[in-house]
Short mmCIF file of C-alpha atoms and ligand atoms in Angstrom, two decimals:
data_model
loop_
_atom_site.label_atom_id
_atom_site.label_comp_id
_atom_site.label_asym_id
_atom_site.label_seq_id
_atom_site.Cartn_x
_atom_site.Cartn_y
_atom_site.Cartn_z
CA UNK A 1 -31.08 -45.14 4.07
CA UNK A 2 -29.63 -42.96 1.41
CA UNK A 3 -29.33 -39.20 1.49
CA UNK A 4 -33.00 -38.67 1.22
CA UNK A 5 -33.61 -40.61 4.40
CA UNK A 6 -30.86 -38.52 6.11
CA UNK A 7 -32.41 -35.22 5.55
CA UNK A 8 -36.11 -36.22 5.69
CA UNK A 9 -37.62 -35.71 9.18
CA UNK A 10 -39.29 -39.04 9.12
CA UNK A 11 -36.48 -40.81 10.86
CA UNK A 12 -35.50 -39.77 14.49
CA UNK A 13 -31.85 -39.22 14.98
CA UNK A 14 -31.62 -42.47 16.87
CA UNK A 15 -33.52 -44.41 14.32
CA UNK A 16 -31.21 -43.06 11.48
CA UNK A 17 -28.04 -43.90 13.30
CA UNK A 18 -29.31 -47.30 14.02
CA UNK A 19 -30.46 -47.95 10.50
CA UNK A 20 -27.18 -46.78 9.10
CA UNK A 21 -25.19 -48.89 11.43
CA UNK A 22 -27.09 -51.99 10.34
CA UNK A 23 -26.84 -51.03 6.58
CA UNK A 24 -23.13 -50.88 7.25
CA UNK A 25 -22.88 -54.35 8.79
CA UNK A 26 -23.60 -55.78 5.35
CA UNK A 27 -20.68 -53.83 3.70
CA UNK A 28 -17.60 -55.79 4.03
CA UNK A 29 -15.86 -54.26 0.99
CA UNK A 30 -14.62 -51.11 2.95
CA UNK A 31 -12.20 -52.99 5.10
CA UNK A 32 -8.99 -52.87 3.06
CA UNK A 33 -9.47 -49.04 2.07
CA UNK A 34 -10.48 -47.96 5.53
CA UNK A 35 -7.51 -49.73 6.90
CA UNK A 36 -4.96 -48.05 4.77
CA UNK A 37 -5.88 -44.73 6.11
CA UNK A 38 -3.94 -43.53 9.32
CA UNK A 39 -6.37 -41.08 10.87
CA UNK A 40 -4.43 -38.36 12.67
CA UNK A 41 -1.15 -39.05 11.29
CA UNK A 42 -1.72 -38.04 7.56
CA UNK A 43 -0.74 -34.37 8.13
CA UNK A 44 -1.93 -31.19 6.35
CA UNK A 45 -2.40 -31.61 2.51
CA UNK A 46 -1.17 -27.98 2.18
CA UNK A 47 1.31 -26.48 -0.15
CA UNK A 48 2.50 -22.87 -0.23
CA UNK A 49 0.39 -21.10 -2.72
CA UNK A 50 1.20 -17.45 -4.12
CA UNK A 51 2.37 -14.93 -1.69
CA UNK A 52 3.44 -17.28 0.99
CA UNK A 53 -0.32 -18.42 1.81
CA UNK A 54 -0.50 -21.97 2.53
CA UNK A 55 -3.44 -23.56 0.95
CA UNK A 56 -5.28 -26.66 2.29
CA UNK A 57 -8.27 -28.52 0.74
CA UNK A 58 -10.91 -30.16 2.59
CA UNK A 59 -13.86 -32.17 1.14
CA UNK A 60 -16.88 -32.98 3.46
CA UNK A 61 -18.59 -36.13 2.11
CA UNK A 62 -20.28 -39.16 3.28
CA UNK A 63 -18.27 -42.04 4.01
CA UNK A 64 -18.65 -45.80 4.98
CA UNK A 65 -16.36 -46.08 7.88
CA UNK A 66 -15.27 -49.31 9.55
CA UNK A 67 -14.99 -48.52 13.37
CA UNK A 68 -13.87 -52.16 13.95
CA UNK A 69 -14.26 -55.41 11.97
CA UNK A 70 -17.84 -56.01 11.49
CA UNK A 71 -18.87 -52.42 12.63
CA UNK A 72 -19.34 -50.34 9.49
CA UNK A 73 -21.24 -47.13 9.63
CA UNK A 74 -22.43 -44.61 7.24
CA UNK A 75 -20.56 -41.48 8.53
CA UNK A 76 -19.50 -37.98 7.20
CA UNK A 77 -15.83 -37.18 6.92
CA UNK A 78 -13.36 -34.61 5.79
CA UNK A 79 -11.26 -36.08 2.99
CA UNK A 80 -12.77 -39.46 3.57
CA UNK A 81 -11.28 -40.09 7.06
CA UNK A 82 -12.38 -40.03 10.55
CA UNK A 83 -10.91 -37.94 12.13
CA UNK A 84 -10.28 -35.80 9.19
CA UNK A 85 -6.75 -34.73 8.27
CA UNK A 86 -4.58 -33.46 11.09
CA UNK A 87 -3.68 -29.82 10.27
CA UNK A 88 -0.31 -28.77 11.55
CA UNK A 89 -0.05 -25.01 11.10
CA UNK A 90 2.67 -22.52 12.24
CA UNK A 91 1.75 -19.81 14.61
CA UNK A 92 0.73 -16.63 12.66
CA UNK A 93 1.47 -18.14 9.25
CA UNK A 94 -1.40 -17.26 6.71
CA UNK A 95 -3.43 -20.15 5.69
CA UNK A 96 -6.40 -20.58 3.07
CA UNK A 97 -8.55 -23.46 3.72
CA UNK A 98 -10.82 -24.41 0.97
CA UNK A 99 -14.06 -26.43 2.21
CA UNK A 100 -15.73 -28.24 -0.71
CA UNK A 101 -19.14 -29.52 0.41
CA UNK A 102 -19.74 -32.81 -1.24
CA UNK A 103 -22.65 -33.77 1.37
CA UNK A 104 -26.24 -33.80 0.31
CA UNK A 105 -26.94 -31.05 3.00
CA UNK A 106 -25.41 -27.80 4.22
CA UNK A 107 -22.26 -27.54 6.27
CA UNK A 108 -19.62 -25.08 7.77
CA UNK A 109 -16.50 -25.57 9.66
CA UNK A 110 -15.59 -24.16 13.15
CA UNK A 111 -11.95 -23.57 14.19
CA UNK A 112 -12.24 -24.65 17.78
CA UNK A 113 -10.08 -22.81 20.25
CA UNK A 114 -8.56 -20.58 17.41
CA UNK A 115 -8.87 -16.76 17.47
CA UNK A 116 -10.02 -16.42 13.77
CA UNK A 117 -11.64 -13.19 12.50
CA UNK A 118 -15.41 -13.38 13.17
CA UNK A 119 -16.29 -13.87 9.62
CA UNK A 120 -14.05 -17.10 9.59
CA UNK A 121 -15.74 -18.65 12.85
CA UNK A 122 -18.02 -21.10 10.75
CA UNK A 123 -21.39 -20.46 12.71
CA UNK A 124 -24.17 -20.58 10.18
CA UNK A 125 -26.56 -17.72 10.55
CA UNK A 126 -24.21 -15.83 12.44
CA UNK A 127 -20.86 -15.47 10.84
CA UNK A 128 -21.64 -17.04 7.39
CA UNK A 129 -24.20 -18.58 5.25
CA UNK A 130 -24.16 -22.30 5.45
CA UNK A 131 -22.24 -23.76 2.63
CA UNK A 132 -24.74 -25.51 0.28
CA UNK A 133 -24.21 -28.89 -1.16
CA UNK A 134 -21.74 -28.66 -4.20
CA UNK A 135 -20.54 -25.18 -2.96
CA UNK A 136 -17.02 -24.29 -1.71
CA UNK A 137 -16.23 -21.73 0.95
CA UNK A 138 -12.73 -20.34 1.68
CA UNK A 139 -11.63 -19.82 5.29
CA UNK A 140 -8.46 -17.74 5.72
CA UNK A 141 -6.81 -16.64 8.81
CA UNK A 142 -3.57 -16.58 10.70
CA UNK A 143 -3.60 -19.43 13.31
CA UNK A 144 -3.34 -18.42 16.99
CA UNK A 145 -2.79 -19.14 19.85
CA UNK A 146 -0.43 -22.13 19.82
CA UNK A 147 -1.51 -25.58 20.82
CA UNK A 148 -3.77 -28.37 20.36
CA UNK A 149 -7.09 -27.21 18.75
CA UNK A 150 -9.42 -28.95 16.42
CA UNK A 151 -11.88 -28.30 13.91
CA UNK A 152 -15.41 -29.61 13.34
CA UNK A 153 -18.92 -28.87 11.57
CA UNK A 154 -21.02 -26.24 13.13
CA UNK A 155 -24.15 -27.19 11.12
CA UNK A 156 -26.50 -29.44 13.02
CA UNK A 157 -23.74 -30.84 15.24
CA UNK A 158 -26.13 -33.29 17.00
CA UNK A 159 -25.94 -35.26 13.56
CA UNK A 160 -22.87 -34.18 11.61
CA UNK A 161 -20.32 -33.85 14.35
CA UNK A 162 -21.59 -37.14 15.72
CA UNK A 163 -21.22 -38.91 12.34
CA UNK A 164 -17.44 -37.89 12.11
CA UNK A 165 -16.84 -34.33 10.90
CA UNK A 166 -14.14 -33.45 13.17
CA UNK A 167 -10.28 -33.23 13.06
CA UNK A 168 -7.28 -32.16 15.17
CA UNK A 169 -5.66 -28.67 14.35
CA UNK A 170 -2.27 -28.18 15.86
CA UNK A 171 -0.60 -24.84 15.81
CA UNK A 172 3.19 -25.12 16.45
CA UNK A 173 4.79 -22.37 18.24
CA UNK A 174 7.22 -20.04 16.30
CA UNK A 175 9.77 -19.99 19.30
CA UNK A 176 10.74 -23.06 21.42
CA UNK A 177 8.12 -25.38 22.97
CA UNK A 178 8.10 -25.00 26.94
CA UNK A 179 7.83 -28.82 27.21
CA UNK A 180 10.18 -30.63 24.84
CA UNK A 181 9.44 -34.13 23.71
CA UNK A 182 10.79 -36.77 21.53
CA UNK A 183 7.89 -38.07 20.06
CA UNK A 184 4.12 -37.29 19.79
CA UNK A 185 0.71 -38.73 19.11
CA UNK A 186 -2.59 -37.23 18.69
CA UNK A 187 -5.54 -39.23 20.02
CA UNK A 188 -9.08 -38.14 19.24
CA UNK A 189 -11.74 -39.87 21.30
CA UNK A 190 -15.42 -40.46 20.08
CA UNK A 191 -18.72 -42.11 20.94
CA UNK A 192 -21.03 -43.83 18.44
CA UNK A 193 -24.51 -44.89 18.34
CA UNK A 194 -24.29 -47.85 16.07
CA UNK A 195 -27.27 -50.09 17.20
CA UNK A 196 -24.93 -53.10 17.42
CA UNK A 197 -24.13 -53.23 21.05
CA UNK A 198 -25.22 -52.43 24.72
CA UNK A 199 -25.80 -48.62 25.19
CA UNK A 200 -23.52 -47.05 27.62
CA UNK A 201 -24.76 -44.78 30.40
CA UNK A 202 -24.53 -41.11 29.52
CA UNK A 203 -22.06 -38.81 31.34
CA UNK A 204 -24.02 -36.62 33.87
CA UNK A 205 -21.36 -35.83 36.52
CA UNK A 206 -18.83 -33.06 36.27
CA UNK A 207 -14.90 -33.28 36.44
CA UNK A 208 -14.18 -29.83 37.59
CA UNK A 209 -13.55 -30.99 41.11
CA UNK A 210 -13.17 -28.99 44.18
CA UNK A 211 -16.00 -30.17 46.16
CA UNK A 212 -13.92 -32.22 48.56
CA UNK A 213 -15.06 -35.36 46.81
CA UNK A 214 -18.80 -34.74 47.06
CA UNK A 215 -19.22 -33.91 43.37
CA UNK A 216 -17.23 -34.81 40.53
CA UNK A 217 -16.38 -37.86 38.51
CA UNK A 218 -17.71 -41.10 39.72
CA UNK A 219 -17.64 -39.90 43.30
CA UNK A 220 -20.95 -41.31 44.15
CA UNK A 221 -22.13 -37.70 43.95
CA UNK A 222 -25.74 -36.42 43.91
CA UNK A 223 -26.70 -37.66 40.54
CA UNK A 224 -25.93 -41.19 41.45
CA UNK A 225 -27.59 -40.93 44.76
CA UNK A 226 -30.73 -39.50 43.18
CA UNK A 227 -30.68 -42.32 40.75
CA UNK A 228 -30.27 -44.86 43.44
CA UNK A 229 -33.18 -43.34 45.28
CA UNK A 230 -35.52 -42.96 42.51
CA UNK A 231 -34.66 -45.80 40.46
CA UNK A 232 -32.80 -45.89 37.10
CA UNK A 233 -35.76 -44.99 34.96
CA UNK A 234 -36.63 -41.83 36.87
CA UNK A 235 -32.93 -40.93 36.93
CA UNK A 236 -32.79 -41.13 33.17
CA UNK A 237 -35.81 -38.89 32.98
CA UNK A 238 -34.49 -36.47 35.39
CA UNK A 239 -31.19 -36.48 33.30
CA UNK A 240 -32.78 -35.28 30.07
CA UNK A 241 -34.33 -37.95 28.07
CA UNK A 242 -33.42 -38.93 24.49
CA UNK A 243 -29.89 -39.50 24.51
CA UNK A 244 -28.74 -41.42 21.60
CA UNK A 245 -27.80 -45.02 22.36
CA UNK A 246 -23.86 -44.84 22.29
CA UNK A 247 -22.38 -48.19 22.17
CA UNK A 248 -19.06 -48.04 20.52
CA UNK A 249 -16.09 -45.77 21.50
CA UNK A 250 -13.20 -44.89 19.39
CA UNK A 251 -9.71 -43.65 19.38
CA UNK A 252 -8.85 -41.88 16.09
CA UNK A 253 -11.90 -43.53 14.59
CA UNK A 254 -11.22 -47.07 15.50
CA UNK A 255 -12.49 -49.29 18.20
CA UNK A 256 -10.04 -51.88 19.78
CA UNK A 257 -8.71 -54.22 18.27
CA UNK A 258 -8.81 -51.90 15.17
CA UNK A 259 -7.14 -49.13 16.88
CA UNK A 260 -3.65 -48.37 15.73
CA UNK A 261 -0.85 -49.35 18.47
CA UNK A 262 1.48 -46.52 19.56
CA UNK A 263 5.05 -47.21 19.35
CA UNK A 264 7.51 -45.73 21.95
CA UNK A 265 11.26 -46.28 22.78
CA UNK A 266 12.63 -46.63 26.27
CA UNK A 267 13.87 -43.50 27.64
CA UNK A 268 11.77 -41.19 25.43
CA UNK A 269 9.48 -38.39 26.37
CA UNK A 270 6.24 -38.77 24.56
CA UNK A 271 3.69 -36.16 24.17
CA UNK A 272 -0.05 -37.11 23.76
CA UNK A 273 -2.37 -34.59 22.51
CA UNK A 274 -5.86 -35.91 23.73
CA UNK A 275 -9.05 -34.40 22.27
CA UNK A 276 -12.59 -35.39 23.31
CA UNK A 277 -14.76 -35.03 20.14
CA UNK A 278 -17.85 -36.97 21.93
CA UNK A 279 -21.06 -35.57 21.87
CA UNK A 280 -21.94 -36.93 25.28
CA UNK A 281 -19.19 -38.72 27.29
CA UNK A 282 -16.55 -37.63 29.52
CA UNK A 283 -13.49 -40.06 29.05
CA UNK A 284 -10.85 -40.63 31.84
CA UNK A 285 -7.72 -41.48 30.07
CA UNK A 286 -5.16 -43.86 31.79
CA UNK A 287 -2.17 -45.75 30.74
CA UNK A 288 -1.33 -49.03 32.50
CA UNK A 289 2.00 -49.00 34.39
CA UNK A 290 2.54 -45.29 33.95
CA UNK A 291 1.51 -41.90 35.26
CA UNK A 292 0.71 -38.97 33.02
CA UNK A 293 1.84 -35.30 33.17
CA UNK A 294 -0.38 -32.63 32.06
CA UNK A 295 1.19 -29.86 30.39
CA UNK A 296 -1.36 -28.06 28.42
CA UNK A 297 -5.21 -27.42 28.99
CA UNK A 298 -7.13 -26.80 25.87
CA UNK A 299 -3.76 -26.16 24.15
CA UNK A 300 -2.56 -23.58 26.64
CA UNK A 301 0.70 -24.46 28.64
CA UNK A 302 0.83 -24.82 32.27
CA UNK A 303 3.68 -23.27 34.35
CA UNK A 304 4.71 -26.59 35.12
CA UNK A 305 3.77 -30.39 34.38
CA UNK A 306 1.27 -31.73 36.87
CA UNK A 307 1.51 -35.57 37.42
CA UNK A 308 -1.72 -37.63 37.76
CA UNK A 309 -3.03 -41.26 37.16
CA UNK A 310 -5.75 -40.31 34.89
CA UNK A 311 -7.17 -37.45 33.06
CA UNK A 312 -10.98 -36.83 32.69
CA UNK A 313 -11.57 -35.07 29.63
CA UNK A 314 -15.24 -33.48 28.86
CA UNK A 315 -16.61 -33.11 25.33
CA UNK A 316 -14.49 -30.54 23.34
CA UNK A 317 -11.60 -30.49 25.96
CA UNK A 318 -8.05 -31.13 25.05
CA UNK A 319 -5.24 -32.14 27.35
CA UNK A 320 -1.51 -32.59 26.32
CA UNK A 321 0.11 -35.05 28.54
CA UNK A 322 3.88 -36.10 28.70
CA UNK A 323 4.66 -39.79 29.45
CA UNK A 324 7.94 -40.90 30.60
CA UNK A 325 8.67 -44.10 28.62
CA UNK A 326 10.43 -45.79 31.50
CA UNK A 327 8.64 -49.13 31.86
CA UNK A 328 9.32 -51.45 28.73
CA UNK A 329 6.60 -53.81 27.83
CA UNK A 330 3.17 -53.67 26.30
CA UNK A 331 0.66 -51.56 27.81
CA UNK A 332 -3.05 -50.24 27.21
CA UNK A 333 -3.93 -46.68 27.02
CA UNK A 334 -7.63 -46.73 27.82
CA UNK A 335 -10.67 -44.89 29.13
CA UNK A 336 -11.37 -45.87 32.73
CA UNK A 337 -15.03 -45.06 32.62
CA UNK A 338 -17.04 -48.51 33.14
CA UNK A 339 -17.82 -49.97 29.91
CA UNK A 340 -15.72 -47.68 27.58
CA UNK A 341 -12.55 -49.79 27.19
CA UNK A 342 -14.75 -52.78 26.41
CA UNK A 343 -16.69 -50.70 23.86
CA UNK A 344 -13.57 -49.95 21.99
CA UNK A 345 -11.79 -47.25 23.75
CA UNK A 346 -8.32 -48.80 24.26
CA UNK A 347 -5.07 -48.84 22.28
CA UNK A 348 -1.83 -50.49 22.69
CA UNK A 349 1.20 -48.68 23.64
CA UNK A 350 4.32 -50.93 22.43
CA UNK A 351 7.76 -50.27 23.52
CA UNK A 352 10.18 -51.32 20.59
CA UNK A 353 11.36 -54.83 21.25
CA UNK A 354 8.32 -55.65 23.11
CA UNK A 355 5.72 -56.07 20.33
CA UNK A 356 4.82 -59.52 21.35
CA UNK A 357 4.49 -58.99 25.24
CA UNK A 358 1.00 -59.38 26.69
CA UNK A 359 -0.67 -56.30 28.13
CA UNK A 360 -2.64 -56.43 31.28
CA UNK A 361 -6.42 -55.68 30.53
CA UNK A 362 -7.77 -52.18 31.44
CA UNK A 363 -8.98 -51.61 35.03
CA UNK A 364 -12.45 -49.87 35.13
CA UNK A 365 -13.03 -47.13 37.75
CA UNK A 366 -10.90 -44.63 39.36
CA UNK A 367 -10.95 -45.69 43.04
CA UNK A 368 -7.79 -44.48 44.82
CA UNK A 369 -6.45 -42.76 41.75
CA UNK A 370 -5.28 -39.16 41.41
CA UNK A 371 -7.43 -37.58 38.75
CA UNK A 372 -6.57 -34.28 36.92
CA UNK A 373 -8.92 -31.46 38.33
CA UNK A 374 -8.89 -27.81 37.44
CA UNK A 375 -7.30 -26.58 40.65
CA UNK A 376 -4.38 -28.90 40.30
CA UNK A 377 -2.78 -26.90 37.45
CA UNK A 378 -1.00 -23.70 37.38
CA UNK A 379 -1.56 -21.56 34.57
CA UNK A 380 0.49 -19.07 32.66
CA UNK A 381 -0.39 -15.53 31.76
CA UNK A 382 -1.03 -15.91 27.96
CA UNK A 383 -4.01 -13.84 27.41
CA UNK A 384 -3.77 -10.31 26.05
CA UNK A 385 -3.99 -7.74 29.11
CA UNK A 386 -7.25 -5.86 29.18
CA UNK A 387 -7.58 -2.06 28.52
CA UNK A 388 -11.27 -1.45 29.03
CA UNK A 389 -13.90 -1.77 31.40
CA UNK A 390 -14.90 -4.62 33.84
CA UNK A 391 -18.14 -6.48 32.94
CA UNK A 392 -19.61 -9.31 34.84
CA UNK A 393 -22.36 -11.48 33.66
CA UNK A 394 -24.32 -14.04 35.63
CA UNK A 395 -25.51 -16.97 33.63
CA UNK A 396 -27.69 -19.64 35.14
CA UNK A 397 -27.80 -23.01 33.24
CA UNK A 398 -31.03 -24.98 33.60
CA UNK A 399 -33.22 -27.54 31.68
CA UNK A 400 -33.73 -31.18 31.15
CA UNK A 401 -36.51 -31.53 33.71
CA UNK A 402 -38.45 -34.71 33.53
CA UNK A 403 -36.95 -36.08 30.27
CA UNK A 404 -37.34 -32.54 28.15
CA UNK A 405 -34.82 -31.55 25.66
CA UNK A 406 -35.24 -27.86 26.74
CA UNK A 407 -31.91 -26.38 27.95
CA UNK A 408 -31.63 -22.92 29.05
CA UNK A 409 -29.52 -19.88 29.99
CA UNK A 410 -31.22 -17.37 32.43
CA UNK A 411 -34.44 -19.34 31.61
CA UNK A 412 -34.36 -18.62 27.93
CA UNK A 413 -33.58 -20.85 24.81
CA UNK A 414 -31.37 -19.46 22.02
CA UNK A 415 -32.20 -17.37 19.95
CA UNK A 416 -34.23 -15.79 22.73
CA UNK A 417 -31.20 -15.59 25.21
CA UNK A 418 -29.96 -12.19 26.04
CA UNK A 419 -26.54 -11.43 24.41
CA UNK A 420 -23.57 -10.46 26.54
CA UNK A 421 -22.50 -7.01 25.34
CA UNK A 422 -18.95 -5.70 25.71
CA UNK A 423 -16.31 -3.55 24.15
CA UNK A 424 -12.97 -4.65 22.62
CA UNK A 425 -10.55 -4.58 25.39
CA UNK A 426 -12.94 -5.09 28.14
CA UNK A 427 -12.20 -7.44 31.18
CA UNK A 428 -15.23 -9.78 30.93
CA UNK A 429 -16.21 -12.08 33.64
CA UNK A 430 -18.79 -14.61 33.49
CA UNK A 431 -20.32 -16.48 36.51
CA UNK A 432 -22.06 -19.91 35.58
CA UNK A 433 -24.34 -21.54 37.86
CA UNK A 434 -25.79 -24.88 37.03
CA UNK A 435 -29.13 -25.55 38.31
CA UNK A 436 -29.70 -28.78 36.16
CA UNK A 437 -28.93 -32.32 36.84
CA UNK A 438 -26.19 -32.65 34.18
CA UNK A 439 -22.75 -31.15 33.75
CA UNK A 440 -22.30 -28.51 30.91
CA UNK A 441 -19.06 -28.17 29.02
CA UNK A 442 -19.30 -24.54 28.12
CA UNK A 443 -17.38 -23.18 25.12
CA UNK A 444 -16.61 -19.68 24.21
CA UNK A 445 -15.75 -18.95 20.47
CA UNK A 446 -13.08 -16.35 19.42
CA UNK A 447 -10.87 -16.01 22.57
CA UNK A 448 -9.77 -18.22 25.50
CA UNK A 449 -10.36 -17.51 29.25
CA UNK A 450 -8.95 -17.97 32.62
CA UNK A 451 -10.73 -20.29 35.02
CA UNK A 452 -10.88 -18.05 38.08
CA UNK A 453 -12.96 -20.20 40.52
CA UNK A 454 -14.65 -23.61 40.57
CA UNK A 455 -17.59 -24.42 43.05
CA UNK A 456 -16.71 -21.29 45.09
CA UNK A 457 -13.05 -22.02 45.19
CA UNK A 458 -10.59 -19.76 43.76
CA UNK A 459 -7.84 -21.23 41.70
CA UNK A 460 -4.29 -20.01 42.76
CA UNK A 461 -2.98 -19.82 39.36
CA UNK A 462 -5.98 -19.82 36.87
CA UNK A 463 -5.56 -22.22 34.08
CA UNK A 464 -6.40 -21.09 30.48
CA UNK A 465 -8.98 -22.84 28.38
CA UNK A 466 -11.80 -22.40 25.98
CA UNK A 467 -14.30 -24.98 27.26
CA UNK A 468 -14.99 -25.48 30.90
CA UNK A 469 -16.91 -28.10 32.77
CA UNK A 470 -19.86 -26.67 34.93
CA UNK A 471 -20.71 -29.40 37.38
CA UNK A 472 -24.31 -30.36 37.97
CA UNK A 473 -26.44 -29.77 41.04
CA UNK A 474 -25.57 -26.04 41.64
CA UNK A 475 -21.96 -26.33 40.46
CA UNK A 476 -20.38 -23.06 39.55
CA UNK A 477 -17.50 -21.71 37.47
CA UNK A 478 -16.18 -18.04 37.16
CA UNK A 479 -14.14 -17.43 34.01
CA UNK A 480 -12.60 -14.03 32.78
CA UNK A 481 -11.24 -13.18 29.51
CA UNK A 482 -9.92 -9.97 27.64
CA UNK A 483 -12.66 -9.43 24.96
CA UNK A 484 -9.88 -8.95 22.43
CA UNK A 485 -11.56 -10.20 19.31
CA UNK A 486 -14.53 -8.09 17.99
CA UNK A 487 -17.63 -9.84 16.50
CA UNK A 488 -20.68 -12.03 17.51
CA UNK A 489 -19.38 -15.06 19.24
CA UNK A 490 -21.16 -18.31 20.25
CA UNK A 491 -21.13 -19.25 24.05
CA UNK A 492 -22.61 -22.76 24.31
CA UNK A 493 -22.79 -26.30 25.91
CA UNK A 494 -20.59 -28.33 23.74
CA UNK A 495 -22.96 -31.31 24.09
CA UNK A 496 -24.80 -30.87 20.84
CA UNK A 497 -28.17 -32.29 22.11
CA UNK A 498 -28.04 -29.49 24.69
CA UNK A 499 -27.05 -26.95 22.11
CA UNK A 500 -29.87 -28.12 19.88
CA UNK A 501 -32.14 -27.67 23.15
CA UNK A 502 -31.15 -23.94 23.40
CA UNK A 503 -28.18 -23.83 25.61
CA UNK A 504 -26.59 -21.11 23.58
CA UNK A 505 -25.91 -17.20 23.91
CA UNK A 506 -23.82 -14.66 22.13
CA UNK A 507 -20.94 -12.60 23.63
CA UNK A 508 -21.12 -9.40 21.38
CA UNK A 509 -17.84 -7.49 21.38
CA UNK A 510 -18.11 -4.18 19.62
CU1 C2O B 1 -16.38 -26.70 19.29
CU2 C2O B 1 -19.38 -23.82 19.03
O1 C2O B 1 -17.85 -25.25 19.00
CU1 CU B 2 -24.98 -29.08 28.27
#
């Protein structure tokens, strides 16, 4: 159960997680200490060092973490908390982040959605050597672009990310914010395999929309039809086998009723920064009694806020939403995916003076709701203009057939995938086509991109992102970016099991 078992190959990942979950059940002592931490609100531990560089210390170590009373797991955390400390940085300020690895195994940190220099990108074997146990590594960069970003381990993410090595990274604009607010909360969503509850079905369907209701979230699309026709077992096999048995869902590291209520005051505009750190699940976030106005996609501002009933968020995506606090009472903010709220993914939103009100329980499913989709947003021109050549790359995503854990790009598994070669300043276009039965949230390191088209439909005003969901069953997405950041950049599916299975390639910018 201790570190030796973790690094040994004898235990499968699922067995390990189950074992650690059960070991944790006996440990009651943590409750007080764990409860004292306020994940997501503890702020950066930084202080100005010499020469105006802000220094921040992060220590990765094992932790016993109480997801909810009676559900204690052996996880991994930055500075002992899940999520790790929220870093609030100013656009362009110089920061030096010292990572001390107190884990019994190597690790690295990736600054997801931040245009760092390539050597600071945290990809072991590509941009740096893994940080060995007991060693430190110094990350230094000027945070850009502004918005809700995050940081997480990039070493064996299928274990380390899943065990808690992630945290919010907020880059505040040097100038005024295009969407002012009175109060804000950061909410990080995650799924856990603890062996203590009924496993939740994994997410196969996409969220990108644009197929007139045929594909997309819970629309009874092809995936479900096939599953119905062929039986659950077969559907499971076709969807790619050995998923960990996720059975607990958390918001800021806590499952309801342990989740920390959010306080609001009538009349306020409240900004919620939603981050999906899950390895597998899409979460569909909804607030009882209120609509939500999407203002930022992966941290990048829209031209105007877009009001919806609920926001589907795929692994690694972020959405900032504004909430007009105009219905005093007690409400649940929760995930509408069947089973998720019950598994813990709900948090109370309490208006001041209504702390004792009773909140209506969450409603499962999304029938009749207006859901956020990529083509609903109007993006701003925030990317640097291209100066070089146009280059187009076609990437076909496949794999997962008959329960296999093989996931490919153009029929190859990383490291055998063909790198995408471009020059600094080029206008690069990537056309994804998904021939598999599962959606893939594809993430590009080092620079953000525009989403030009989804399932053959052009977006009127492309939104800007760094992760994009490519729907299953021949879903397609076209992205475009200016290759402004030189280096070797990972481009991969953000489901760690799919990465592990080979769905990675490199964008090489010379
Ligand atoms: Cu958020 Cu390569 O990852
Ligand atoms: Cu994938």
